[in-house]
CSV table of C-alpha atoms in Angstrom, one decimal:
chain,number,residue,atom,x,y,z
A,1,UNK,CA,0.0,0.0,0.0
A,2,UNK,CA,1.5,3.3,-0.9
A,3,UNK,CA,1.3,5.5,1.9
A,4,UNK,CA,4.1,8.8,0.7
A,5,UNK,CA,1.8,10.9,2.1
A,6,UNK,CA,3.3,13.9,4.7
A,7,UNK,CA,0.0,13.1,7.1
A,8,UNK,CA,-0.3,10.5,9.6
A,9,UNK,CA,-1.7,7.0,8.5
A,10,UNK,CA,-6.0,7.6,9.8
A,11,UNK,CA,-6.9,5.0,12.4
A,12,UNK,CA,-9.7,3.0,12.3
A,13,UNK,CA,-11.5,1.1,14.4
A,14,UNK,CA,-13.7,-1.6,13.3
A,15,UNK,CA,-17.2,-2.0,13.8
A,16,UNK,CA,-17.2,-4.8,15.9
A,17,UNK,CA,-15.9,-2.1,18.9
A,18,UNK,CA,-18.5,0.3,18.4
A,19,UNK,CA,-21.3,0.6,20.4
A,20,UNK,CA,-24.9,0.9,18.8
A,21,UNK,CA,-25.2,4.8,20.4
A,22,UNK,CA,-22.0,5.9,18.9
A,23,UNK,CA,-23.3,4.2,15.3
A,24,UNK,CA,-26.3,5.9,15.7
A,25,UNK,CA,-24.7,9.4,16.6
A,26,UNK,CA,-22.5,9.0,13.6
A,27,UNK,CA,-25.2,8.2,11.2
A,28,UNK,CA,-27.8,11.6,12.5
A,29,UNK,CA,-25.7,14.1,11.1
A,30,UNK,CA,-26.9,14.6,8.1
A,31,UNK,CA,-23.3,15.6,6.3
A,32,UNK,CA,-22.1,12.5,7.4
A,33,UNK,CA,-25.7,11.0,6.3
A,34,UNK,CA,-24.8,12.3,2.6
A,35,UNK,CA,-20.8,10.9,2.5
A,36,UNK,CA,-22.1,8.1,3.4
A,37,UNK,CA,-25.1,8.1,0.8
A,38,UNK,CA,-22.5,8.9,-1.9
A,39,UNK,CA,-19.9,6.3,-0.9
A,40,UNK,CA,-22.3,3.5,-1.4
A,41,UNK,CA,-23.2,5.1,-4.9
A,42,UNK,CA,-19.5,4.4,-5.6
A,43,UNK,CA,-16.9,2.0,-5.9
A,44,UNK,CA,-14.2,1.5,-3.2
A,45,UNK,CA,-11.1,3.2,-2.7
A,46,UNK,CA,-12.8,5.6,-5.7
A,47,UNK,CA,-13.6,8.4,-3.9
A,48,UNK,CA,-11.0,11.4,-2.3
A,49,UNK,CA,-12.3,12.9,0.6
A,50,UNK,CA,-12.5,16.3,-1.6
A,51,UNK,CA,-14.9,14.7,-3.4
A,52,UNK,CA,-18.3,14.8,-2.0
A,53,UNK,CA,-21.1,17.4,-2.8
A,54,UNK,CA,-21.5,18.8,0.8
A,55,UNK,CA,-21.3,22.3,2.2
A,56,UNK,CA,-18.7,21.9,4.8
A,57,UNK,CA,-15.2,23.5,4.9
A,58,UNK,CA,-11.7,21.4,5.2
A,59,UNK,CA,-11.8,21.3,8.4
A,60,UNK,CA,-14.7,20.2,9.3
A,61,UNK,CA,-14.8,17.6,6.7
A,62,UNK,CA,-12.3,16.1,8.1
A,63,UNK,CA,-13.7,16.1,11.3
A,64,UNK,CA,-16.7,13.9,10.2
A,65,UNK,CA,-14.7,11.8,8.7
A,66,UNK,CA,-12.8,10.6,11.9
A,67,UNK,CA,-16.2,10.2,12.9
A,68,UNK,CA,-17.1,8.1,10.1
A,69,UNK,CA,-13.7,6.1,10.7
A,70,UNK,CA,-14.3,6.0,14.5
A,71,UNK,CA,-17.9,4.5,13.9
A,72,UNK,CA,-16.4,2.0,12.1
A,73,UNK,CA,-18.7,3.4,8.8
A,74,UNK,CA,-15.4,4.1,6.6
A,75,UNK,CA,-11.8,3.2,5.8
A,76,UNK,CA,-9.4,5.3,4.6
A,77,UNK,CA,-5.6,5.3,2.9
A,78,UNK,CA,-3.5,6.8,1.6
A,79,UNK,CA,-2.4,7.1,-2.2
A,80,UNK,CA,0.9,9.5,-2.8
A,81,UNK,CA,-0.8,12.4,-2.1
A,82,UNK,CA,-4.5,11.1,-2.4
A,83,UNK,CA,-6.5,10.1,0.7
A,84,UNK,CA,-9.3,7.7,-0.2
A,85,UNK,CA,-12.3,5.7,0.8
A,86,UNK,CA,-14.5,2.9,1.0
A,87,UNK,CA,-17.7,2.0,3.2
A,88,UNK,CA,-16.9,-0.5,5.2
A,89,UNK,CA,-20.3,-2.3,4.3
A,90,UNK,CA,-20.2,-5.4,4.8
A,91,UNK,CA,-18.7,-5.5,8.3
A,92,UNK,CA,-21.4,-2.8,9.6
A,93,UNK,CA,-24.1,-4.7,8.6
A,94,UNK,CA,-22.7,-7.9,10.2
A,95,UNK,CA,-22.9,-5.8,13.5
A,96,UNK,CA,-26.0,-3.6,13.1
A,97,UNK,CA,-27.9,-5.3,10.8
A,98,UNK,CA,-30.0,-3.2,8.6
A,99,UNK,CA,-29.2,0.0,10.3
A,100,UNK,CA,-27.2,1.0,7.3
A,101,UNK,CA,-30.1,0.6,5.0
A,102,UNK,CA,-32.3,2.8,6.9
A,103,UNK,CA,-29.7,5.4,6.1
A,104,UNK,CA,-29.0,4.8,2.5
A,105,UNK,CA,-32.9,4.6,2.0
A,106,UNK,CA,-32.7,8.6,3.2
A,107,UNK,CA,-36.4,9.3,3.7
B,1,UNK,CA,-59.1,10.0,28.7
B,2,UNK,CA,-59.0,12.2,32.2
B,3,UNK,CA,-56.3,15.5,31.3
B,4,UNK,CA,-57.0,17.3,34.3
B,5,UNK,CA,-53.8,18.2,34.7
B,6,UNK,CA,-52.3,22.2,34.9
B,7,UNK,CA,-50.0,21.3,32.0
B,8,UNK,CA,-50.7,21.5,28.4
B,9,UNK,CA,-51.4,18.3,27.2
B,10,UNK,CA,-48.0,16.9,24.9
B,11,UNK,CA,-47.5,17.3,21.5
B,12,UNK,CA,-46.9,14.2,19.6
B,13,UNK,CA,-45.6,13.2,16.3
B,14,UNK,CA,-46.1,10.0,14.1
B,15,UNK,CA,-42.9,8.5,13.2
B,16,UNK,CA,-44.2,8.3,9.7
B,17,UNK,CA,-43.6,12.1,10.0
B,18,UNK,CA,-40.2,11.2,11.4
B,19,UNK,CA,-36.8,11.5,9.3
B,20,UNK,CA,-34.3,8.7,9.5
B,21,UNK,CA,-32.1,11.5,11.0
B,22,UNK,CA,-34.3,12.6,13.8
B,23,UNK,CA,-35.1,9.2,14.7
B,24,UNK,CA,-31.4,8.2,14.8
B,25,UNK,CA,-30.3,11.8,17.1
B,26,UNK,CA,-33.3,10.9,19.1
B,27,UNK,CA,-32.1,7.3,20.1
B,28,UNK,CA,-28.3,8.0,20.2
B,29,UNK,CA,-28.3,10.1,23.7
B,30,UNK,CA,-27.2,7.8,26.3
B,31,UNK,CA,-30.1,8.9,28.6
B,32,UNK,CA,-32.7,8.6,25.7
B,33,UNK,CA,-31.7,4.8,25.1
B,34,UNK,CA,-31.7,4.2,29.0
B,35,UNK,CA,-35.5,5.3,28.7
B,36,UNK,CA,-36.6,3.3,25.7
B,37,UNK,CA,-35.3,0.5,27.2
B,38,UNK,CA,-37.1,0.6,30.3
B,39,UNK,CA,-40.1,2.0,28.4
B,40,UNK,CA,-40.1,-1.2,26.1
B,41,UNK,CA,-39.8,-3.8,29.3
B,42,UNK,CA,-43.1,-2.5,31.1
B,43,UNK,CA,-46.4,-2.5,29.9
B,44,UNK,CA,-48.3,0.9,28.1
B,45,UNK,CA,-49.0,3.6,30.5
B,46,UNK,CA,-47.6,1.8,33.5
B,47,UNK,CA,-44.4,4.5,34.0
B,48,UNK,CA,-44.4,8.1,35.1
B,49,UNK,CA,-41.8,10.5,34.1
B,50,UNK,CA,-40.2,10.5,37.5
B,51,UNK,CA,-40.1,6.5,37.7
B,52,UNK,CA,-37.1,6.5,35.1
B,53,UNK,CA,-33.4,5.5,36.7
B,54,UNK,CA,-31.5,8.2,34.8
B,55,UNK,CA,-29.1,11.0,36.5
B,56,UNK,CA,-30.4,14.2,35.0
B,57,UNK,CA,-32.6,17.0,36.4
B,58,UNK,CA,-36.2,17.4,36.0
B,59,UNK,CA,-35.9,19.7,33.2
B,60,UNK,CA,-33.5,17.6,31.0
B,61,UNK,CA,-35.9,14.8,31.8
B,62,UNK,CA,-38.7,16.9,30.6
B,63,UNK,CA,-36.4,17.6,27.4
B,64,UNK,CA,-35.7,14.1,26.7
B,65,UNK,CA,-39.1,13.5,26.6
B,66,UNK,CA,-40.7,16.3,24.1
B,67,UNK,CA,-37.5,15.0,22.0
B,68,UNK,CA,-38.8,10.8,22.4
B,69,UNK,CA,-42.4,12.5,21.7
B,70,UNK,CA,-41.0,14.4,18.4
B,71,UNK,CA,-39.1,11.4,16.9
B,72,UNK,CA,-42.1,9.2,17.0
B,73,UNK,CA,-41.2,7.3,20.1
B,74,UNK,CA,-42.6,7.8,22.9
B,75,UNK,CA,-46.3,8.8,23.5
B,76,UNK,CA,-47.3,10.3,26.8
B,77,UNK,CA,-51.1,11.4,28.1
B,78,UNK,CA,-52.1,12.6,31.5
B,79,UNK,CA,-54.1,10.8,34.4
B,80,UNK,CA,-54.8,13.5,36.4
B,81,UNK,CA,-51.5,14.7,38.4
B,82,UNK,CA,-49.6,12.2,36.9
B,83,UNK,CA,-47.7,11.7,32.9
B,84,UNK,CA,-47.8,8.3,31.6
B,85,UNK,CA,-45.8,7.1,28.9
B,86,UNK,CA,-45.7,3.9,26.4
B,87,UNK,CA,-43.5,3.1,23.6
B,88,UNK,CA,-44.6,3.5,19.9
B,89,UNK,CA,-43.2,0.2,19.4
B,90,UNK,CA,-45.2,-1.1,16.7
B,91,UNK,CA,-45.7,1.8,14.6
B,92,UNK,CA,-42.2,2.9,15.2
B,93,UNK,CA,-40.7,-0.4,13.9
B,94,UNK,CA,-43.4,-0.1,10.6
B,95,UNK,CA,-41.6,3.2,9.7
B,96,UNK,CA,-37.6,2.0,10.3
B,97,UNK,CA,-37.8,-1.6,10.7
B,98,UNK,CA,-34.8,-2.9,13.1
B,99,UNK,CA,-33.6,0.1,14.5
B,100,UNK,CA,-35.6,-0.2,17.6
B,101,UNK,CA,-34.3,-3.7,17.8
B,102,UNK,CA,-30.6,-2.4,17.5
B,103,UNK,CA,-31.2,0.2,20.6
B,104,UNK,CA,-33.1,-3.2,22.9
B,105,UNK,CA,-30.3,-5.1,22.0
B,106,UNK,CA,-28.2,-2.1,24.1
B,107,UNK,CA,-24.5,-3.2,23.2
């Protein structure tokens, strides 16, 4: 994995060791609702954090993404300069089954 | 229904009025949760307000409760002096099927 970045690797932690009120929290905002939303509309490891249609600034992008990452919603890594993503799916809905589809449905 | 009561009676909302936002900010607050679970292991219109084991104040009680009413969750109606409460459990889990579940499971 190339990692050349001059930021530190994110951490992650997986969903298995988050509990169901910090998913929830994670999942209200509704920024965090829409990088979600889009993520699953793409393929992984597509999409740079610059990427997403939302009205935040820098910062506080990438504070909802260490949310995200903390939630154990998204991954992250870095390419050379690039910092991308991928929902972490499959593993979510193993732990909170159907919580993620409530979400994606977005009504 | 007796509402003899000096309070207003309490506003309510469906949860099909509810976004999947709301109703996920409504159940991720700690104290919230703590309610809804012991709302959902007594019977309907069995619990006061004040018979809740949570550590806040009367007026954040009072708060957590026009937010449960609001998301769809709770529905409350007075018998005389006192505030009885259930859980919209089934018409809650017809509008975001599983989450409920996910909040009772408490991990």
């Amino acid at each position: 994995m190339a990692a050349t970045g001059h930021r530190a690797a994110p951490e992650h932690t997986h969903p298995d060791d988050v509990t169901v009120a910090n998913a929830l929290a994670a999942l209200a905002d509704p920024v965090r609702g829409t990088l979600v939303r889009e993520l699953a509309g793409s393929a992984d490891w597509t999409r740079t954090c610059g990427s997403f249609d939302v009205p935040v600034g820098k910062a506080a992008l990438s504070h909802h993404f260490t949310v995200l990452r903390a939630a154990g919603l998204v991954e992250q890594r870095d390419e050379g300069a690039r910092r991308v993503n991928r929902l972490r799916r499959a593993e979510f809905e193993a732990r909170f089954p159907g919580l993620l589809d409530l979400v994606l449905r977005g009504d």
